Amino acid sequence: IVVSEFEKRLLINNNISSQKIEIIPNGFDSLEYLNLPHKNQFKCKFNISKNEKIILYLGRINKMKGVDILVKSFSQIVKKHDNFRLVIVGPDEGFRFYLEKMIESYKLIDKVIFTGPLFNKKKLSVLVDADVLVYPSKYEIFGLVPFEALMCNTPVIVSTGTGCSELILASNSGISFEYGNTYQLTDKILELVDNKELSKLLVLNGKTYVNV
């Protein structure tokens, strides 16, 4: 049993017969998203202005997750747009120190927030307040976080060539960028933040896909 076409191909490439493989995608309780927190609760707690835009990463802080790529892209954004914050949520797996040194070198210390892991309503509150979720992984067989964001009305950007991007693009519920291409990621982030109609359409498609 595998969770995506991406994972299925990995097994086939390791000489497992496709007839022995069944795809059963991961699931989650969509009822959890019926009563979302009010907007701006997270912003208020972390002293973020209501007018500031939040770019969110939520997941393990691990090199394979591509958070360093997001930091580089964010450094390009704030050169021209001062009203953005980067929020990094999740447990550290030994990569946070490297990211902090990057952030310091880019002079972004006052623009980036590490929250550590967040759960339940606290996690929902940051998903609700985010303007875009970026999932820049190099390797991902599935990935529930983008769908959790969509259920909180937040548009998503994912890296291509992963199991997660296959699902997001197949359902037309997000946009993708080439892994490692920070300039492309920067353009995609600004596109989604500026284009509210596109964001609403992608979110609607994502909710429909989750609830089918």
PDB file of C-alpha atoms in Angstrom:
ATOM      1  CA  ILE A   1       0.000   0.000   0.000  1.00  0.00           C
ATOM      2  CA  VAL A   2       1.358   3.412  -1.014  1.00  0.00           C
ATOM      3  CA  VAL A   3      -0.045   6.925  -0.648  1.00  0.00           C
ATOM      4  CA  SER A   4       0.678   8.416  -4.100  1.00  0.00           C
ATOM      5  CA  GLU A   5       1.661   7.722  -7.702  1.00  0.00           C
ATOM      6  CA  PHE A   6       5.060   9.144  -6.814  1.00  0.00           C
ATOM      7  CA  GLU A   7       5.617   6.462  -4.178  1.00  0.00           C
ATOM      8  CA  LYS A   8       4.276   3.797  -6.519  1.00  0.00           C
ATOM      9  CA  ARG A   9       6.874   4.700  -9.141  1.00  0.00           C
ATOM     10  CA  LEU A  10       9.623   4.427  -6.531  1.00  0.00           C
ATOM     11  CA  LEU A  11       8.604   0.829  -5.824  1.00  0.00           C
ATOM     12  CA  ILE A  12       8.270  -0.029  -9.501  1.00  0.00           C
ATOM     13  CA  ASN A  13      11.781   1.324 -10.059  1.00  0.00           C
ATOM     14  CA  ASN A  14      12.902  -1.126  -7.356  1.00  0.00           C
ATOM     15  CA  ASN A  15      11.430  -4.072  -9.253  1.00  0.00           C
ATOM     16  CA  ILE A  16       8.116  -4.323  -7.402  1.00  0.00           C
ATOM     17  CA  SER A  17       5.299  -5.391  -9.711  1.00  0.00           C
ATOM     18  CA  SER A  18       2.672  -2.670 -10.240  1.00  0.00           C
ATOM     19  CA  GLN A  19      -0.015  -5.345  -9.810  1.00  0.00           C
ATOM     20  CA  LYS A  20       1.064  -5.739  -6.181  1.00  0.00           C
ATOM     21  CA  ILE A  21       0.749  -2.001  -5.408  1.00  0.00           C
ATOM     22  CA  GLU A  22      -2.421  -0.274  -4.234  1.00  0.00           C
ATOM     23  CA  ILE A  23      -2.671   3.517  -3.821  1.00  0.00           C
ATOM     24  CA  ILE A  24      -4.589   4.708  -0.757  1.00  0.00           C
ATOM     25  CA  PRO A  25      -3.993   8.444  -0.176  1.00  0.00           C
ATOM     26  CA  ASN A  26      -3.508   9.798   3.331  1.00  0.00           C
ATOM     27  CA  GLY A  27      -6.572  11.328   4.898  1.00  0.00           C
ATOM     28  CA  PHE A  28      -7.546  13.671   7.704  1.00  0.00           C
ATOM     29  CA  ASP A  29     -10.680  14.738   9.507  1.00  0.00           C
ATOM     30  CA  SER A  30     -12.186  17.587   7.488  1.00  0.00           C
ATOM     31  CA  LEU A  31     -14.651  18.269  10.331  1.00  0.00           C
ATOM     32  CA  GLU A  32     -11.751  19.863  12.215  1.00  0.00           C
ATOM     33  CA  TYR A  33     -11.909  22.747   9.732  1.00  0.00           C
ATOM     34  CA  LEU A  34     -15.599  23.582  10.053  1.00  0.00           C
ATOM     35  CA  ASN A  35     -15.078  26.014  12.945  1.00  0.00           C
ATOM     36  CA  LEU A  36     -11.885  27.902  12.188  1.00  0.00           C
ATOM     37  CA  PRO A  37     -10.351  30.477  14.539  1.00  0.00           C
ATOM     38  CA  HIS A  38     -11.085  34.134  13.829  1.00  0.00           C
ATOM     39  CA  LYS A  39      -8.523  35.905  11.697  1.00  0.00           C
ATOM     40  CA  ASN A  40      -5.652  37.877  13.250  1.00  0.00           C
ATOM     41  CA  GLN A  41      -5.383  35.790  16.442  1.00  0.00           C
ATOM     42  CA  PHE A  42      -1.929  34.551  15.445  1.00  0.00           C
ATOM     43  CA  LYS A  43      -0.874  37.996  14.240  1.00  0.00           C
ATOM     44  CA  CYS A  44      -1.954  39.550  17.511  1.00  0.00           C
ATOM     45  CA  LYS A  45      -0.061  36.983  19.590  1.00  0.00           C
ATOM     46  CA  PHE A  46       3.181  37.509  17.652  1.00  0.00           C
ATOM     47  CA  ASN A  47       2.867  41.291  17.250  1.00  0.00           C
ATOM     48  CA  ILE A  48       2.370  41.183  13.493  1.00  0.00           C
ATOM     49  CA  SER A  49       0.449  44.078  11.989  1.00  0.00           C
ATOM     50  CA  LYS A  50      -2.894  43.253  10.340  1.00  0.00           C
ATOM     51  CA  ASN A  51      -1.566  44.877   7.172  1.00  0.00           C
ATOM     52  CA  GLU A  52       1.499  42.624   6.961  1.00  0.00           C
ATOM     53  CA  LYS A  53       1.485  39.578   4.701  1.00  0.00           C
ATOM     54  CA  ILE A  54       2.483  36.203   6.108  1.00  0.00           C
ATOM     55  CA  ILE A  55       4.427  33.669   4.064  1.00  0.00           C
ATOM     56  CA  LEU A  56       4.162  30.395   5.961  1.00  0.00           C
ATOM     57  CA  TYR A  57       6.192  27.213   6.120  1.00  0.00           C
ATOM     58  CA  LEU A  58       4.745  24.466   8.301  1.00  0.00           C
ATOM     59  CA  GLY A  59       6.578  21.179   8.740  1.00  0.00           C
ATOM     60  CA  ARG A  60       9.778  19.614   9.990  1.00  0.00           C
ATOM     61  CA  ILE A  61      12.826  21.900   9.900  1.00  0.00           C
ATOM     62  CA  ASN A  62      15.012  19.599   7.857  1.00  0.00           C
ATOM     63  CA  LYS A  63      17.280  20.284   4.854  1.00  0.00           C
ATOM     64  CA  MET A  64      15.204  17.972   2.642  1.00  0.00           C
ATOM     65  CA  LYS A  65      12.211  20.236   3.254  1.00  0.00           C
ATOM     66  CA  GLY A  66      13.779  23.122   1.319  1.00  0.00           C
ATOM     67  CA  VAL A  67      13.209  25.809   3.940  1.00  0.00           C
ATOM     68  CA  ASP A  68      16.555  27.391   3.010  1.00  0.00           C
ATOM     69  CA  ILE A  69      15.218  27.925  -0.511  1.00  0.00           C
ATOM     70  CA  LEU A  70      12.211  29.714   0.930  1.00  0.00           C
ATOM     71  CA  VAL A  71      14.465  31.934   3.054  1.00  0.00           C
ATOM     72  CA  LYS A  72      16.472  32.921  -0.042  1.00  0.00           C
ATOM     73  CA  SER A  73      13.278  33.705  -1.914  1.00  0.00           C
ATOM     74  CA  PHE A  74      11.981  35.724   1.020  1.00  0.00           C
ATOM     75  CA  SER A  75      15.183  37.789   1.037  1.00  0.00           C
ATOM     76  CA  GLN A  76      14.396  38.764  -2.564  1.00  0.00           C
ATOM     77  CA  ILE A  77      10.813  39.703  -1.712  1.00  0.00           C
ATOM     78  CA  VAL A  78      11.626  42.058   1.145  1.00  0.00           C
ATOM     79  CA  LYS A  79      14.053  44.037  -1.016  1.00  0.00           C
ATOM     80  CA  LYS A  80      10.998  45.472  -2.775  1.00  0.00           C
ATOM     81  CA  HIS A  81       8.145  44.769  -0.356  1.00  0.00           C
ATOM     82  CA  ASP A  82       8.515  45.727   3.291  1.00  0.00           C
ATOM     83  CA  ASN A  83       5.132  44.425   4.481  1.00  0.00           C
ATOM     84  CA  PHE A  84       5.970  40.701   4.511  1.00  0.00           C
ATOM     85  CA  ARG A  85       6.843  38.318   7.335  1.00  0.00           C
ATOM     86  CA  LEU A  86       8.126  34.774   7.053  1.00  0.00           C
ATOM     87  CA  VAL A  87       6.749  32.394   9.683  1.00  0.00           C
ATOM     88  CA  ILE A  88       8.435  29.010  10.119  1.00  0.00           C
ATOM     89  CA  VAL A  89       6.428  26.501  12.143  1.00  0.00           C
ATOM     90  CA  GLY A  90       7.561  23.037  13.151  1.00  0.00           C
ATOM     91  CA  PRO A  91      10.065  20.939  15.100  1.00  0.00           C
ATOM     92  CA  ASP A  92      13.781  21.420  14.511  1.00  0.00           C
ATOM     93  CA  GLU A  93      15.662  18.403  13.166  1.00  0.00           C
ATOM     94  CA  GLY A  94      19.079  20.015  13.328  1.00  0.00           C
ATOM     95  CA  PHE A  95      18.664  22.548  10.509  1.00  0.00           C
ATOM     96  CA  ARG A  96      17.369  25.604  12.371  1.00  0.00           C
ATOM     97  CA  PHE A  97      20.850  26.840  13.329  1.00  0.00           C
ATOM     98  CA  TYR A  98      21.851  26.927   9.645  1.00  0.00           C
ATOM     99  CA  LEU A  99      18.662  28.824   8.766  1.00  0.00           C
ATOM    100  CA  GLU A 100      19.239  31.329  11.564  1.00  0.00           C
ATOM    101  CA  LYS A 101      22.722  32.045  10.218  1.00  0.00           C
ATOM    102  CA  MET A 102      21.224  32.577   6.743  1.00  0.00           C
ATOM    103  CA  ILE A 103      18.583  34.903   8.139  1.00  0.00           C
ATOM    104  CA  GLU A 104      21.225  36.868  10.024  1.00  0.00           C
ATOM    105  CA  SER A 105      23.389  37.208   6.895  1.00  0.00           C
ATOM    106  CA  TYR A 106      20.399  38.552   4.949  1.00  0.00           C
ATOM    107  CA  LYS A 107      19.589  40.978   7.806  1.00  0.00           C
ATOM    108  CA  LEU A 108      16.123  39.493   8.187  1.00  0.00           C
ATOM    109  CA  ILE A 109      16.083  38.781  11.918  1.00  0.00           C
ATOM    110  CA  ASP A 110      13.144  41.144  12.515  1.00  0.00           C
ATOM    111  CA  LYS A 111      11.249  39.673   9.552  1.00  0.00           C
ATOM    112  CA  VAL A 112      11.332  35.949  10.370  1.00  0.00           C
ATOM    113  CA  ILE A 113       9.544  34.163  13.203  1.00  0.00           C
ATOM    114  CA  PHE A 114      10.246  30.619  14.423  1.00  0.00           C
ATOM    115  CA  THR A 115       7.349  29.355  16.533  1.00  0.00           C
ATOM    116  CA  GLY A 116       8.361  25.750  17.151  1.00  0.00           C
ATOM    117  CA  PRO A 117       5.634  23.112  16.721  1.00  0.00           C
ATOM    118  CA  LEU A 118       1.999  24.252  16.882  1.00  0.00           C
ATOM    119  CA  PHE A 119      -0.989  21.985  17.377  1.00  0.00           C
ATOM    120  CA  ASN A 120      -4.790  22.066  17.249  1.00  0.00           C
ATOM    121  CA  LYS A 121      -6.265  25.594  17.366  1.00  0.00           C
ATOM    122  CA  LYS A 122      -2.822  27.216  17.464  1.00  0.00           C
ATOM    123  CA  LYS A 123      -1.900  25.504  14.219  1.00  0.00           C
ATOM    124  CA  LEU A 124      -5.220  26.440  12.649  1.00  0.00           C
ATOM    125  CA  SER A 125      -4.786  30.068  13.692  1.00  0.00           C
ATOM    126  CA  VAL A 126      -1.492  30.443  11.803  1.00  0.00           C
ATOM    127  CA  LEU A 127      -2.951  28.676   8.760  1.00  0.00           C
ATOM    128  CA  VAL A 128      -5.920  31.058   8.817  1.00  0.00           C
ATOM    129  CA  ASP A 129      -3.720  34.159   9.095  1.00  0.00           C
ATOM    130  CA  ALA A 130      -1.213  33.133   6.413  1.00  0.00           C
ATOM    131  CA  ASP A 131      -1.496  34.735   2.975  1.00  0.00           C
ATOM    132  CA  VAL A 132       0.289  31.843   1.298  1.00  0.00           C
ATOM    133  CA  LEU A 133       1.742  28.511   2.392  1.00  0.00           C
ATOM    134  CA  VAL A 134       4.951  27.374   0.701  1.00  0.00           C
ATOM    135  CA  TYR A 135       5.892  23.699   0.720  1.00  0.00           C
ATOM    136  CA  PRO A 136       9.338  23.678  -0.947  1.00  0.00           C
ATOM    137  CA  SER A 137      10.397  20.073  -0.322  1.00  0.00           C
ATOM    138  CA  LYS A 138      13.001  18.324  -2.432  1.00  0.00           C
ATOM    139  CA  TYR A 139      11.388  14.954  -1.700  1.00  0.00           C
ATOM    140  CA  GLU A 140       7.832  14.292  -0.577  1.00  0.00           C
ATOM    141  CA  ILE A 141       5.730  11.195  -1.185  1.00  0.00           C
ATOM    142  CA  PHE A 142       2.510  12.909  -0.133  1.00  0.00           C
ATOM    143  CA  GLY A 143       2.262  15.889   2.224  1.00  0.00           C
ATOM    144  CA  LEU A 144      -0.946  16.782   4.067  1.00  0.00           C
ATOM    145  CA  VAL A 145       0.048  20.309   5.088  1.00  0.00           C
ATOM    146  CA  PRO A 146      -0.937  21.992   1.781  1.00  0.00           C
ATOM    147  CA  PHE A 147      -4.407  20.477   2.014  1.00  0.00           C
ATOM    148  CA  GLU A 148      -4.710  21.605   5.630  1.00  0.00           C
ATOM    149  CA  ALA A 149      -3.865  25.123   4.454  1.00  0.00           C
ATOM    150  CA  LEU A 150      -6.481  24.969   1.694  1.00  0.00           C
ATOM    151  CA  MET A 151      -9.099  23.947   4.242  1.00  0.00           C
ATOM    152  CA  CYS A 152      -8.170  27.159   6.106  1.00  0.00           C
ATOM    153  CA  ASN A 153      -8.668  29.252   2.927  1.00  0.00           C
ATOM    154  CA  THR A 154      -4.941  29.744   2.380  1.00  0.00           C
ATOM    155  CA  PRO A 155      -3.493  29.229  -1.132  1.00  0.00           C
ATOM    156  CA  VAL A 156      -0.458  27.002  -1.564  1.00  0.00           C
ATOM    157  CA  ILE A 157       2.744  26.742  -3.565  1.00  0.00           C
ATOM    158  CA  VAL A 158       4.559  23.413  -3.816  1.00  0.00           C
ATOM    159  CA  SER A 159       7.799  22.260  -5.439  1.00  0.00           C
ATOM    160  CA  THR A 160       7.470  20.164  -8.580  1.00  0.00           C
ATOM    161  CA  GLY A 161       8.445  16.535  -8.888  1.00  0.00           C
ATOM    162  CA  THR A 162       7.002  15.328  -5.569  1.00  0.00           C
ATOM    163  CA  GLY A 163       3.998  13.253  -4.596  1.00  0.00           C
ATOM    164  CA  CYS A 164       2.508  16.351  -3.038  1.00  0.00           C
ATOM    165  CA  SER A 165       2.771  18.425  -6.222  1.00  0.00           C
ATOM    166  CA  GLU A 166       1.157  15.639  -8.254  1.00  0.00           C
ATOM    167  CA  LEU A 167      -1.947  15.822  -6.073  1.00  0.00           C
ATOM    168  CA  ILE A 168      -2.038  19.611  -5.893  1.00  0.00           C
ATOM    169  CA  LEU A 169      -1.653  20.059  -9.651  1.00  0.00           C
ATOM    170  CA  ALA A 170      -4.038  17.222 -10.527  1.00  0.00           C
ATOM    171  CA  SER A 171      -6.748  18.882  -8.435  1.00  0.00           C
ATOM    172  CA  ASN A 172      -5.831  22.388  -9.720  1.00  0.00           C
ATOM    173  CA  SER A 173      -5.662  23.547  -6.114  1.00  0.00           C
ATOM    174  CA  GLY A 174      -2.271  25.264  -6.096  1.00  0.00           C
ATOM    175  CA  ILE A 175       0.694  26.329  -8.160  1.00  0.00           C
ATOM    176  CA  SER A 176       4.192  24.910  -8.331  1.00  0.00           C
ATOM    177  CA  PHE A 177       7.777  26.036  -8.812  1.00  0.00           C
ATOM    178  CA  GLU A 178      10.935  24.244  -9.851  1.00  0.00           C
ATOM    179  CA  TYR A 179      12.755  23.051  -6.747  1.00  0.00           C
ATOM    180  CA  GLY A 180      15.721  25.315  -6.024  1.00  0.00           C
ATOM    181  CA  ASN A 181      14.593  28.131  -8.341  1.00  0.00           C
ATOM    182  CA  THR A 182      14.289  30.989  -5.850  1.00  0.00           C
ATOM    183  CA  TYR A 183      13.464  33.605  -8.470  1.00  0.00           C
ATOM    184  CA  GLN A 184      10.588  31.525  -9.781  1.00  0.00           C
ATOM    185  CA  LEU A 185       9.356  30.938  -6.238  1.00  0.00           C
ATOM    186  CA  THR A 186       9.481  34.679  -5.540  1.00  0.00           C
ATOM    187  CA  ASP A 187       7.329  35.381  -8.599  1.00  0.00           C
ATOM    188  CA  LYS A 188       4.822  32.681  -7.632  1.00  0.00           C
ATOM    189  CA  ILE A 189       4.492  34.002  -4.073  1.00  0.00           C
ATOM    190  CA  LEU A 190       3.832  37.549  -5.247  1.00  0.00           C
ATOM    191  CA  GLU A 191       1.415  36.276  -7.885  1.00  0.00           C
ATOM    192  CA  LEU A 192      -0.754  34.463  -5.348  1.00  0.00           C
ATOM    193  CA  VAL A 193      -0.659  37.256  -2.786  1.00  0.00           C
ATOM    194  CA  ASP A 194      -1.688  39.820  -5.412  1.00  0.00           C
ATOM    195  CA  ASN A 195      -4.251  37.713  -7.298  1.00  0.00           C
ATOM    196  CA  LYS A 196      -7.081  37.174  -4.825  1.00  0.00           C
ATOM    197  CA  GLU A 197      -9.429  35.712  -7.423  1.00  0.00           C
ATOM    198  CA  LEU A 198      -6.913  33.042  -8.409  1.00  0.00           C
ATOM    199  CA  SER A 199      -6.268  32.240  -4.758  1.00  0.00           C
ATOM    200  CA  LYS A 200      -9.991  31.832  -4.067  1.00  0.00           C
ATOM    201  CA  LEU A 201     -10.410  29.535  -7.076  1.00  0.00           C
ATOM    202  CA  LEU A 202      -7.489  27.315  -6.064  1.00  0.00           C
ATOM    203  CA  VAL A 203      -8.750  27.103  -2.484  1.00  0.00           C
ATOM    204  CA  LEU A 204     -12.240  26.147  -3.691  1.00  0.00           C
ATOM    205  CA  ASN A 205     -10.788  23.444  -5.946  1.00  0.00           C
ATOM    206  CA  GLY A 206      -8.745  22.106  -3.033  1.00  0.00           C
ATOM    207  CA  LYS A 207     -11.730  21.928  -0.691  1.00  0.00           C
ATOM    208  CA  THR A 208     -13.775  20.155  -3.363  1.00  0.00           C
ATOM    209  CA  TYR A 209     -10.974  17.639  -3.913  1.00  0.00           C
ATOM    210  CA  VAL A 210     -10.584  16.919  -0.180  1.00  0.00           C
ATOM    211  CA  ASN A 211     -14.298  16.398   0.336  1.00  0.00           C
ATOM    212  CA  VAL A 212     -14.972  14.127  -2.663  1.00  0.00           C
TER     213      VAL A 212
END
